[in-house]
CSV table of C-alpha atoms in Angstrom, one decimal:
chain,number,residue,atom,x,y,z
A,15,UNK,CA,-65.5,34.3,-52.5
A,16,UNK,CA,-65.7,36.7,-55.4
A,17,UNK,CA,-64.2,36.0,-58.7
A,18,UNK,CA,-61.5,38.7,-58.2
A,19,UNK,CA,-60.6,37.2,-54.7
A,20,UNK,CA,-60.3,33.7,-56.2
A,21,UNK,CA,-58.1,35.1,-59.0
A,22,UNK,CA,-55.9,36.9,-56.5
A,23,UNK,CA,-55.6,33.8,-54.4
A,24,UNK,CA,-54.6,31.7,-57.4
A,25,UNK,CA,-52.0,34.2,-58.4
A,26,UNK,CA,-50.5,34.3,-54.9
A,27,UNK,CA,-50.4,30.5,-54.7
A,28,UNK,CA,-48.5,30.3,-57.9
A,29,UNK,CA,-46.0,33.1,-57.2
A,30,UNK,CA,-42.4,33.0,-56.3
A,31,UNK,CA,-41.4,35.0,-53.2
A,32,UNK,CA,-38.5,37.4,-53.5
A,33,UNK,CA,-36.9,37.8,-50.1
A,34,UNK,CA,-34.2,40.3,-49.4
A,35,UNK,CA,-32.3,38.9,-46.4
A,36,UNK,CA,-30.2,40.7,-43.9
A,37,UNK,CA,-27.9,39.2,-41.2
A,38,UNK,CA,-30.7,38.9,-38.6
A,39,UNK,CA,-31.9,35.5,-39.6
A,40,UNK,CA,-35.5,36.5,-40.0
A,41,UNK,CA,-35.5,35.7,-43.7
A,42,UNK,CA,-34.4,32.1,-42.9
A,43,UNK,CA,-37.5,31.7,-40.7
A,44,UNK,CA,-39.8,33.3,-43.3
A,45,UNK,CA,-38.5,31.2,-46.2
A,46,UNK,CA,-38.7,28.0,-44.1
A,47,UNK,CA,-42.3,28.8,-43.3
A,48,UNK,CA,-43.1,29.6,-46.9
A,49,UNK,CA,-41.4,26.3,-48.0
A,50,UNK,CA,-43.7,24.4,-45.7
A,51,UNK,CA,-46.6,25.9,-47.7
A,52,UNK,CA,-44.9,24.7,-50.9
A,53,UNK,CA,-43.9,28.3,-51.9
A,54,UNK,CA,-40.8,28.9,-53.9
A,55,UNK,CA,-38.5,31.6,-52.5
A,56,UNK,CA,-35.8,33.6,-54.3
A,57,UNK,CA,-33.4,34.9,-51.7
A,58,UNK,CA,-31.2,38.0,-52.2
A,59,UNK,CA,-28.3,38.7,-49.9
A,60,UNK,CA,-25.8,41.5,-49.8
A,61,UNK,CA,-22.7,40.9,-51.7
A,62,UNK,CA,-19.8,42.6,-53.5
A,63,UNK,CA,-21.5,42.5,-56.9
A,64,UNK,CA,-24.1,40.6,-58.8
A,65,UNK,CA,-23.8,36.9,-58.5
A,66,UNK,CA,-26.3,34.1,-59.2
A,67,UNK,CA,-25.3,31.5,-56.6
A,68,UNK,CA,-28.2,29.2,-57.6
A,69,UNK,CA,-31.6,29.5,-59.3
A,70,UNK,CA,-33.0,30.7,-55.9
A,71,UNK,CA,-30.1,32.5,-54.4
A,72,UNK,CA,-28.5,35.8,-55.5
A,73,UNK,CA,-26.0,38.2,-54.1
A,74,UNK,CA,-26.0,41.9,-55.1
A,75,UNK,CA,-24.2,45.0,-54.1
A,76,UNK,CA,-26.9,47.1,-52.5
A,77,UNK,CA,-25.1,50.3,-53.5
A,78,UNK,CA,-24.9,49.4,-57.2
A,79,UNK,CA,-27.9,49.9,-59.5
A,80,UNK,CA,-26.6,47.4,-62.1
A,81,UNK,CA,-27.0,44.4,-59.7
A,82,UNK,CA,-30.6,45.4,-59.0
A,83,UNK,CA,-31.2,45.7,-62.7
A,84,UNK,CA,-29.8,42.3,-63.5
A,85,UNK,CA,-31.9,40.8,-60.7
A,86,UNK,CA,-35.1,42.4,-62.0
A,87,UNK,CA,-34.3,41.2,-65.5
A,88,UNK,CA,-33.8,37.6,-64.2
A,89,UNK,CA,-37.1,37.7,-62.2
A,90,UNK,CA,-39.0,39.3,-65.0
A,91,UNK,CA,-38.2,36.2,-67.1
A,92,UNK,CA,-39.5,34.0,-64.3
A,93,UNK,CA,-42.8,35.9,-64.1
A,94,UNK,CA,-44.9,35.2,-60.9
A,95,UNK,CA,-42.7,36.8,-58.2
A,96,UNK,CA,-43.6,38.7,-55.0
A,97,UNK,CA,-41.2,40.7,-52.9
A,98,UNK,CA,-40.6,40.7,-49.1
A,99,UNK,CA,-37.9,42.8,-47.6
A,100,UNK,CA,-36.2,42.1,-44.2
A,101,UNK,CA,-33.9,45.0,-43.8
A,102,UNK,CA,-31.8,45.6,-40.7
A,103,UNK,CA,-30.3,48.8,-39.3
């Protein structure tokens, strides 16, 4: 393994996963699998505005930029985050 590959693997293993969940339930399966690998998931669901439900669960209005901005600000403070989108129709 190269030094760069080892560095990337270390970064990934320390990262939080940002999962945008729809109503299909796929996000629940993905986050459960990541949890089994001791990965921390931050879940974002569609809501009527920006709401921090818990440290790892947010609701945002997908049509309002301000909610996305608040979410990004929060995640920026957390550092090590990755994003995964599960968007339905």
